[in-house]
């Protein structure tokens, strides 16, 4: 059924890059903008045309929840960055990586607020369409986000961490829907990040270049030949080339093409370096700041509470009685 529906010469969107493996498997990489209706249509069209054996998306297990959440819930979640979410991020990833995660979420929330559109629509469309293709597998192709954040933090000096955090905290430039579509040649979210991290080559390496390698590796793993069912154990094994659709941010496509014919080893980019001295200092400064703000908040609340209690008639009367008793003695 799948073979019959699969087009020999599929009509594909201009955002699709076709790659071949040595054993004849085909990989169709759809380069997307994460906040784009056009990208969602590109993904649907590609999956329908090629009827893939595997669909690989630029998500990891820590972000897989967005696949099953509706647009309204995601829009609300993306806009609401609160203390509870910060605590959860820090608990899961540590202080430094948790803060980095929340700052990057702020960038995403900024775009969400400007456009009224939740991120990751193309991944949800890929998930829906893959479920309609017989025997199609769905793979998560991105490096786990805690590893990326921890490696990114380790790559920065103390002042670079401060500068990056400052830039992310005060992000406010307006974005139009036209801006998003213009960024089909370079994903909007990644372009904004690239502008902010452009002066930090090591950060670009960990957030973009290393993930290019990881995504390429996962696409090549998904494109391994498929073994056909055998009537008996004595029958020789037969394999056919696989057809894979990859759904990734447009900014990763050049890196995937560059790494496609290389022998890739992802062990090094999966390792998490121990915290540096600057990381420990920054962590201490952040903790001191948080506790300082909490302490000041308690002080201010306590001061106002005391003033309020003292201003109450009952308290004033009680204090007057105490003064009278003291004067009698």
mmCIF file of C-alpha atoms in Angstrom:
data_model
loop_
_atom_site.group_PDB
_atom_site.id
_atom_site.type_symbol
_atom_site.label_atom_id
_atom_site.label_comp_id
_atom_site.label_asym_id
_atom_site.label_seq_id
_atom_site.Cartn_x
_atom_site.Cartn_y
_atom_site.Cartn_z
ATOM 1 C CA UNK A 1 0.000 0.000 0.000
ATOM 2 C CA UNK A 2 2.775 2.425 0.992
ATOM 3 C CA UNK A 3 4.819 1.568 -2.134
ATOM 4 C CA UNK A 4 1.810 2.268 -4.362
ATOM 5 C CA UNK A 5 1.200 5.684 -2.799
ATOM 6 C CA UNK A 6 4.901 6.618 -2.841
ATOM 7 C CA UNK A 7 5.679 8.895 -5.804
ATOM 8 C CA UNK A 8 8.631 7.851 -8.026
ATOM 9 C CA UNK A 9 9.345 11.484 -8.807
ATOM 10 C CA UNK A 10 7.782 13.346 -5.881
ATOM 11 C CA UNK A 11 6.822 16.989 -6.277
ATOM 12 C CA UNK A 12 8.526 18.595 -3.287
ATOM 13 C CA UNK A 13 8.628 22.104 -1.797
ATOM 14 C CA UNK A 14 11.715 24.262 -2.436
ATOM 15 C CA UNK A 15 12.636 23.929 1.251
ATOM 16 C CA UNK A 16 13.413 20.197 0.858
ATOM 17 C CA UNK A 17 17.000 18.965 0.455
ATOM 18 C CA UNK A 18 17.446 15.431 -0.910
ATOM 19 C CA UNK A 19 20.343 13.322 0.396
ATOM 20 C CA UNK A 20 21.423 9.768 -0.526
ATOM 21 C CA UNK A 21 23.228 7.099 1.458
ATOM 22 C CA UNK A 22 25.803 4.644 0.105
ATOM 23 C CA UNK A 23 23.299 1.772 0.161
ATOM 24 C CA UNK A 24 20.653 3.675 -1.807
ATOM 25 C CA UNK A 25 18.422 5.024 0.974
ATOM 26 C CA UNK A 26 16.926 8.490 0.469
ATOM 27 C CA UNK A 27 16.595 11.244 3.053
ATOM 28 C CA UNK A 28 14.399 14.270 2.439
ATOM 29 C CA UNK A 29 15.326 17.076 4.840
ATOM 30 C CA UNK A 30 12.608 19.705 5.216
ATOM 31 C CA UNK A 31 14.156 22.983 6.363
ATOM 32 C CA UNK A 32 11.607 24.884 8.442
ATOM 33 C CA UNK A 33 10.991 28.087 10.339
ATOM 34 C CA UNK A 34 9.708 27.089 13.783
ATOM 35 C CA UNK A 35 6.964 29.775 13.724
ATOM 36 C CA UNK A 36 5.612 29.354 10.197
ATOM 37 C CA UNK A 37 2.337 28.133 8.704
ATOM 38 C CA UNK A 38 4.115 27.658 5.375
ATOM 39 C CA UNK A 39 6.603 25.257 6.999
ATOM 40 C CA UNK A 40 3.756 23.130 8.341
ATOM 41 C CA UNK A 41 2.348 22.797 4.833
ATOM 42 C CA UNK A 42 5.797 21.871 3.485
ATOM 43 C CA UNK A 43 6.095 19.049 6.030
ATOM 44 C CA UNK A 44 2.626 17.655 5.250
ATOM 45 C CA UNK A 45 3.245 17.806 1.487
ATOM 46 C CA UNK A 46 6.624 16.036 1.750
ATOM 47 C CA UNK A 47 5.375 13.172 3.940
ATOM 48 C CA UNK A 48 2.338 12.623 1.723
ATOM 49 C CA UNK A 49 4.477 12.566 -1.432
ATOM 50 C CA UNK A 50 7.310 10.243 -0.303
ATOM 51 C CA UNK A 51 5.400 7.985 2.166
ATOM 52 C CA UNK A 52 8.483 7.529 4.399
ATOM 53 C CA UNK A 53 9.578 4.562 6.471
ATOM 54 C CA UNK A 54 10.879 6.907 9.175
ATOM 55 C CA UNK A 55 10.201 10.529 10.144
ATOM 56 C CA UNK A 56 12.925 12.240 12.216
ATOM 57 C CA UNK A 57 12.251 15.568 13.963
ATOM 58 C CA UNK A 58 14.508 18.101 15.665
ATOM 59 C CA UNK A 59 13.230 17.303 19.156
ATOM 60 C CA UNK A 60 14.594 15.380 22.136
ATOM 61 C CA UNK A 61 12.812 13.494 24.908
ATOM 62 C CA UNK A 62 12.762 16.636 27.071
ATOM 63 C CA UNK A 63 10.633 18.505 24.515
ATOM 64 C CA UNK A 64 8.474 15.676 23.210
ATOM 65 C CA UNK A 65 5.414 16.869 25.190
ATOM 66 C CA UNK A 66 4.777 19.594 22.593
ATOM 67 C CA UNK A 67 3.744 16.911 20.079
ATOM 68 C CA UNK A 68 0.554 16.034 21.945
ATOM 69 C CA UNK A 69 -0.418 19.451 23.269
ATOM 70 C CA UNK A 70 -2.916 21.586 21.365
ATOM 71 C CA UNK A 71 -1.995 25.010 19.980
ATOM 72 C CA UNK A 72 -4.017 26.913 22.607
ATOM 73 C CA UNK A 73 -2.329 25.143 25.543
ATOM 74 C CA UNK A 74 1.135 25.580 24.011
ATOM 75 C CA UNK A 75 0.494 29.276 23.391
ATOM 76 C CA UNK A 76 -0.461 29.701 27.043
ATOM 77 C CA UNK A 77 2.519 27.645 28.271
ATOM 78 C CA UNK A 78 4.998 29.563 26.110
ATOM 79 C CA UNK A 79 3.775 32.927 27.396
ATOM 80 C CA UNK A 80 3.759 31.945 31.080
ATOM 81 C CA UNK A 81 7.316 31.821 32.379
ATOM 82 C CA UNK A 82 7.055 31.863 36.168
ATOM 83 C CA UNK A 83 9.017 30.965 39.296
ATOM 84 C CA UNK A 84 7.579 27.433 39.339
ATOM 85 C CA UNK A 85 8.900 26.752 35.826
ATOM 86 C CA UNK A 86 12.275 28.202 36.798
ATOM 87 C CA UNK A 87 12.479 25.942 39.855
ATOM 88 C CA UNK A 88 11.539 22.912 37.750
ATOM 89 C CA UNK A 89 14.180 23.762 35.108
ATOM 90 C CA UNK A 90 16.856 24.183 37.806
ATOM 91 C CA UNK A 91 15.820 20.925 39.509
ATOM 92 C CA UNK A 92 16.071 18.993 36.219
ATOM 93 C CA UNK A 93 19.195 20.600 34.747
ATOM 94 C CA UNK A 94 21.069 22.358 37.563
ATOM 95 C CA UNK A 95 21.271 26.084 38.327
ATOM 96 C CA UNK A 96 23.288 27.229 35.314
ATOM 97 C CA UNK A 97 21.609 25.060 32.657
ATOM 98 C CA UNK A 98 18.185 25.730 34.169
ATOM 99 C CA UNK A 99 18.698 29.477 33.935
ATOM 100 C CA UNK A 100 19.961 29.154 30.361
ATOM 101 C CA UNK A 101 16.892 27.093 29.482
ATOM 102 C CA UNK A 102 14.554 29.717 30.942
ATOM 103 C CA UNK A 103 16.357 32.537 29.124
ATOM 104 C CA UNK A 104 16.034 30.704 25.809
ATOM 105 C CA UNK A 105 12.380 30.041 26.597
ATOM 106 C CA UNK A 106 12.036 33.782 27.062
ATOM 107 C CA UNK A 107 13.273 34.286 23.501
ATOM 108 C CA UNK A 108 10.713 31.760 22.274
ATOM 109 C CA UNK A 109 7.990 33.371 24.416
ATOM 110 C CA UNK A 110 8.884 36.775 22.968
ATOM 111 C CA UNK A 111 8.303 35.486 19.418
ATOM 112 C CA UNK A 112 5.136 33.684 20.568
ATOM 113 C CA UNK A 113 3.755 36.874 22.080
ATOM 114 C CA UNK A 114 4.642 38.942 19.009
ATOM 115 C CA UNK A 115 3.079 36.508 16.513
ATOM 116 C CA UNK A 116 0.317 34.847 18.549
ATOM 117 C CA UNK A 117 1.638 31.503 17.300
ATOM 118 C CA UNK A 118 3.040 28.609 19.355
ATOM 119 C CA UNK A 119 6.404 27.102 18.300
ATOM 120 C CA UNK A 120 6.888 23.608 16.873
ATOM 121 C CA UNK A 121 3.799 23.454 14.643
ATOM 122 C CA UNK A 122 5.803 21.672 11.931
ATOM 123 C CA UNK A 123 6.772 18.907 14.387
ATOM 124 C CA UNK A 124 3.158 18.360 15.410
ATOM 125 C CA UNK A 125 2.156 18.148 11.749
ATOM 126 C CA UNK A 126 4.974 15.650 11.126
ATOM 127 C CA UNK A 127 3.747 13.540 14.053
ATOM 128 C CA UNK A 128 0.153 13.532 12.721
ATOM 129 C CA UNK A 129 1.142 12.754 9.145
ATOM 130 C CA UNK A 130 3.594 9.995 10.148
ATOM 131 C CA UNK A 131 0.766 8.237 12.005
ATOM 132 C CA UNK A 132 -1.194 8.085 8.722
ATOM 133 C CA UNK A 133 1.613 6.300 6.833
ATOM 134 C CA UNK A 134 1.540 2.494 7.269
ATOM 135 C CA UNK A 135 4.430 1.145 9.378
ATOM 136 C CA UNK A 136 6.116 4.562 9.535
ATOM 137 C CA UNK A 137 8.380 5.051 12.556
ATOM 138 C CA UNK A 138 8.762 8.372 14.354
ATOM 139 C CA UNK A 139 12.211 9.264 15.760
ATOM 140 C CA UNK A 140 13.463 12.092 17.982
ATOM 141 C CA UNK A 141 16.645 13.334 16.335
ATOM 142 C CA UNK A 142 17.991 16.142 18.531
ATOM 143 C CA UNK A 143 20.613 15.958 21.260
ATOM 144 C CA UNK A 144 19.126 16.014 24.798
ATOM 145 C CA UNK A 145 18.680 19.638 25.780
ATOM 146 C CA UNK A 146 20.435 19.339 29.206
ATOM 147 C CA UNK A 147 23.610 18.172 27.428
ATOM 148 C CA UNK A 148 23.449 21.120 25.010
ATOM 149 C CA UNK A 149 22.923 23.651 27.808
ATOM 150 C CA UNK A 150 25.651 22.225 30.028
ATOM 151 C CA UNK A 151 28.156 22.197 27.178
ATOM 152 C CA UNK A 152 27.100 25.731 26.197
ATOM 153 C CA UNK A 153 27.565 27.041 29.740
ATOM 154 C CA UNK A 154 30.966 25.354 30.026
ATOM 155 C CA UNK A 155 32.091 27.076 26.809
ATOM 156 C CA UNK A 156 31.557 30.607 28.204
ATOM 157 C CA UNK A 157 33.664 32.750 30.483
ATOM 158 C CA UNK A 158 32.086 34.462 33.514
ATOM 159 C CA UNK A 159 31.593 37.800 31.727
ATOM 160 C CA UNK A 160 30.283 36.106 28.588
ATOM 161 C CA UNK A 161 27.612 34.397 30.719
ATOM 162 C CA UNK A 162 26.641 37.751 32.232
ATOM 163 C CA UNK A 163 26.547 39.461 28.822
ATOM 164 C CA UNK A 164 24.460 36.718 27.221
ATOM 165 C CA UNK A 165 21.987 36.632 30.121
ATOM 166 C CA UNK A 166 21.645 40.425 29.935
ATOM 167 C CA UNK A 167 20.922 40.306 26.190
ATOM 168 C CA UNK A 168 18.303 37.590 26.584
ATOM 169 C CA UNK A 169 16.609 39.304 29.529
ATOM 170 C CA UNK A 170 16.086 42.570 27.657
ATOM 171 C CA UNK A 171 14.930 41.181 24.330
ATOM 172 C CA UNK A 172 12.051 43.306 22.999
ATOM 173 C CA UNK A 173 12.368 43.866 19.236
ATOM 174 C CA UNK A 174 9.019 43.541 17.399
ATOM 175 C CA UNK A 175 8.629 40.698 14.871
ATOM 176 C CA UNK A 176 6.091 40.458 12.054
ATOM 177 C CA UNK A 177 4.752 37.398 10.256
ATOM 178 C CA UNK A 178 6.523 38.638 7.123
ATOM 179 C CA UNK A 179 9.801 38.496 9.070
ATOM 180 C CA UNK A 180 9.149 34.840 9.794
ATOM 181 C CA UNK A 181 8.564 33.913 6.166
ATOM 182 C CA UNK A 182 11.644 35.889 5.116
ATOM 183 C CA UNK A 183 13.555 33.698 7.522
ATOM 184 C CA UNK A 184 12.631 30.516 5.619
ATOM 185 C CA UNK A 185 16.250 30.640 4.433
ATOM 186 C CA UNK A 186 17.423 30.938 8.029
ATOM 187 C CA UNK A 187 15.169 29.938 10.895
ATOM 188 C CA UNK A 188 13.886 32.917 12.899
ATOM 189 C CA UNK A 189 14.564 31.574 16.376
ATOM 190 C CA UNK A 190 18.029 30.424 15.411
ATOM 191 C CA UNK A 191 18.709 33.699 13.578
ATOM 192 C CA UNK A 192 17.834 35.692 16.705
ATOM 193 C CA UNK A 193 20.047 33.417 18.755
ATOM 194 C CA UNK A 194 22.848 33.704 16.185
ATOM 195 C CA UNK A 195 22.702 37.502 16.424
ATOM 196 C CA UNK A 196 23.012 37.339 20.199
ATOM 197 C CA UNK A 197 25.708 34.672 20.302
ATOM 198 C CA UNK A 198 27.614 35.811 17.217
ATOM 199 C CA UNK A 199 30.444 37.186 19.321
ATOM 200 C CA UNK A 200 30.718 33.873 21.203
ATOM 201 C CA UNK A 201 32.067 31.302 18.681
ATOM 202 C CA UNK A 202 32.213 28.557 21.318
ATOM 203 C CA UNK A 203 28.538 29.049 22.121
ATOM 204 C CA UNK A 204 27.633 28.840 18.432
ATOM 205 C CA UNK A 205 29.651 25.632 18.240
ATOM 206 C CA UNK A 206 27.743 23.963 21.097
ATOM 207 C CA UNK A 207 24.241 25.194 20.242
ATOM 208 C CA UNK A 208 24.369 24.947 16.439
ATOM 209 C CA UNK A 209 27.394 23.132 14.974
ATOM 210 C CA UNK A 210 27.438 20.201 17.408
ATOM 211 C CA UNK A 211 23.707 19.702 16.967
ATOM 212 C CA UNK A 212 24.222 19.694 13.187
ATOM 213 C CA UNK A 213 26.522 16.709 13.715
ATOM 214 C CA UNK A 214 24.064 14.975 16.053
ATOM 215 C CA UNK A 215 21.097 15.508 13.707
ATOM 216 C CA UNK A 216 23.138 14.211 10.752
ATOM 217 C CA UNK A 217 24.118 11.113 12.736
ATOM 218 C CA UNK A 218 20.492 10.401 13.707
ATOM 219 C CA UNK A 219 19.262 10.866 10.126
ATOM 220 C CA UNK A 220 21.909 8.436 8.851
ATOM 221 C CA UNK A 221 20.946 5.906 11.552
ATOM 222 C CA UNK A 222 17.294 6.191 10.515
ATOM 223 C CA UNK A 223 18.271 5.677 6.854
ATOM 224 C CA UNK A 224 19.775 2.219 7.328
ATOM 225 C CA UNK A 225 18.376 -0.422 4.984
ATOM 226 C CA UNK A 226 15.178 -2.185 6.007
ATOM 227 C CA UNK A 227 15.112 -5.958 6.359
ATOM 228 C CA UNK A 228 12.159 -7.590 4.602
ATOM 229 C CA UNK A 229 10.056 -10.220 6.423
ATOM 230 C CA UNK A 230 11.143 -13.836 5.808
ATOM 231 C CA UNK A 231 8.852 -16.829 5.282
ATOM 232 C CA UNK A 232 11.252 -19.043 7.238
ATOM 233 C CA UNK A 233 14.555 -18.931 9.122
ATOM 234 C CA UNK A 234 16.298 -20.697 6.244
ATOM 235 C CA UNK A 235 15.332 -18.044 3.717
ATOM 236 C CA UNK A 236 18.187 -15.579 3.010
ATOM 237 C CA UNK A 237 17.861 -12.073 4.429
ATOM 238 C CA UNK A 238 16.809 -9.364 1.998
ATOM 239 C CA UNK A 239 17.109 -5.623 2.462
ATOM 240 C CA UNK A 240 15.638 -2.618 0.690
ATOM 241 C CA UNK A 241 16.689 1.061 0.869
ATOM 242 C CA UNK A 242 14.826 3.197 3.394
ATOM 243 C CA UNK A 243 13.000 6.460 2.770
ATOM 244 C CA UNK A 244 13.355 9.049 5.538
ATOM 245 C CA UNK A 245 11.893 12.520 6.076
ATOM 246 C CA UNK A 246 13.819 14.817 8.422
ATOM 247 C CA UNK A 247 12.150 17.926 9.861
ATOM 248 C CA UNK A 248 14.715 20.435 11.139
ATOM 249 C CA UNK A 249 15.194 24.183 11.494
ATOM 250 C CA UNK A 250 16.425 25.756 8.260
ATOM 251 C CA UNK A 251 19.602 26.878 10.021
ATOM 252 C CA UNK A 252 20.697 23.246 10.463
ATOM 253 C CA UNK A 253 20.378 22.216 6.802
ATOM 254 C CA UNK A 254 23.804 23.532 5.618
ATOM 255 C CA UNK A 255 25.506 21.768 8.541
ATOM 256 C CA UNK A 256 23.721 18.487 7.785
ATOM 257 C CA UNK A 257 24.770 18.699 4.125
ATOM 258 C CA UNK A 258 28.343 19.488 5.166
ATOM 259 C CA UNK A 259 28.550 16.497 7.540
ATOM 260 C CA UNK A 260 26.582 14.020 5.410
ATOM 261 C CA UNK A 261 29.520 12.172 3.873
ATOM 262 C CA UNK A 262 31.694 12.255 7.003
ATOM 263 C CA UNK A 263 32.290 9.437 9.494
ATOM 264 C CA UNK A 264 30.579 10.771 12.610
ATOM 265 C CA UNK A 265 31.307 9.989 16.243
ATOM 266 C CA UNK A 266 28.904 11.599 18.706
ATOM 267 C CA UNK A 267 30.561 10.393 21.927
ATOM 268 C CA UNK A 268 32.628 13.560 22.338
ATOM 269 C CA UNK A 269 29.667 15.923 21.804
ATOM 270 C CA UNK A 270 27.575 13.937 24.284
ATOM 271 C CA UNK A 271 30.050 14.380 27.146
ATOM 272 C CA UNK A 272 29.428 17.015 29.807
ATOM 273 C CA UNK A 273 32.586 18.815 31.025
ATOM 274 C CA UNK A 274 33.013 19.487 34.764
ATOM 275 C CA UNK A 275 32.049 22.997 35.964
ATOM 276 C CA UNK A 276 34.764 25.610 35.447
ATOM 277 C CA UNK A 277 35.837 28.161 38.066
ATOM 278 C CA UNK A 278 33.854 30.883 36.272
ATOM 279 C CA UNK A 279 30.744 28.662 36.300
ATOM 280 C CA UNK A 280 31.088 28.166 40.051
ATOM 281 C CA UNK A 281 31.506 31.923 40.576
ATOM 282 C CA UNK A 282 28.506 32.723 38.357
ATOM 283 C CA UNK A 283 26.443 30.069 40.143
ATOM 284 C CA UNK A 284 27.370 31.601 43.510
ATOM 285 C CA UNK A 285 26.503 35.113 42.274
ATOM 286 C CA UNK A 286 23.104 33.938 40.968
ATOM 287 C CA UNK A 287 22.295 32.137 44.222
ATOM 288 C CA UNK A 288 23.405 35.133 46.280
ATOM 289 C CA UNK A 289 21.253 37.431 44.121
ATOM 290 C CA UNK A 290 18.183 35.198 44.430
ATOM 291 C CA UNK A 291 18.534 34.806 48.192
ATOM 292 C CA UNK A 292 19.256 38.528 48.503
ATOM 293 C CA UNK A 293 16.079 39.415 46.621
ATOM 294 C CA UNK A 294 14.087 36.924 48.719
ATOM 295 C CA UNK A 295 15.528 38.358 51.890
ATOM 296 C CA UNK A 296 14.806 41.911 50.815
ATOM 297 C CA UNK A 297 11.270 40.860 49.849
ATOM 298 C CA UNK A 298 10.707 39.320 53.282
ATOM 299 C CA UNK A 299 12.128 42.442 54.930
ATOM 300 C CA UNK A 300 9.845 44.732 52.923
ATOM 301 C CA UNK A 301 6.803 42.523 53.563
ATOM 302 C CA UNK A 302 7.675 42.312 57.256
ATOM 303 C CA UNK A 303 8.195 46.064 57.529
ATOM 304 C CA UNK A 304 4.862 46.802 55.864
ATOM 305 C CA UNK A 305 3.100 44.173 58.002
ATOM 306 C CA UNK A 306 4.441 45.736 61.222
ATOM 307 C CA UNK A 307 3.404 49.212 60.052
ATOM 308 C CA UNK A 308 -0.063 47.919 59.178
ATOM 309 C CA UNK A 309 -0.518 46.176 62.556
ATOM 310 C CA UNK A 310 0.667 49.239 64.462
ATOM 311 C CA UNK A 311 -1.790 51.422 62.552
ATOM 312 C CA UNK A 312 -4.782 49.305 63.652
ATOM 313 C CA UNK A 313 -7.016 50.889 66.385
ATOM 314 C CA UNK A 314 -6.765 47.826 68.653
ATOM 315 C CA UNK A 315 -2.958 47.918 68.508
ATOM 316 C CA UNK A 316 -2.908 51.675 69.131
ATOM 317 C CA UNK A 317 -5.181 51.219 72.158
ATOM 318 C CA UNK A 318 -2.984 48.418 73.494
ATOM 319 C CA UNK A 319 0.166 50.485 73.081
ATOM 320 C CA UNK A 320 -1.496 53.437 74.857
ATOM 321 C CA UNK A 321 -2.358 51.199 77.841
ATOM 322 C CA UNK A 322 1.222 49.936 77.990
ATOM 323 C CA UNK A 323 2.473 53.537 78.031
ATOM 324 C CA UNK A 324 0.082 54.436 80.855
ATOM 325 C CA UNK A 325 1.146 51.401 82.924
ATOM 326 C CA UNK A 326 4.814 52.272 82.370
ATOM 327 C CA UNK A 327 4.241 55.885 83.478
ATOM 328 C CA UNK A 328 2.459 54.740 86.687
ATOM 329 C CA UNK A 329 5.518 52.683 87.654
#
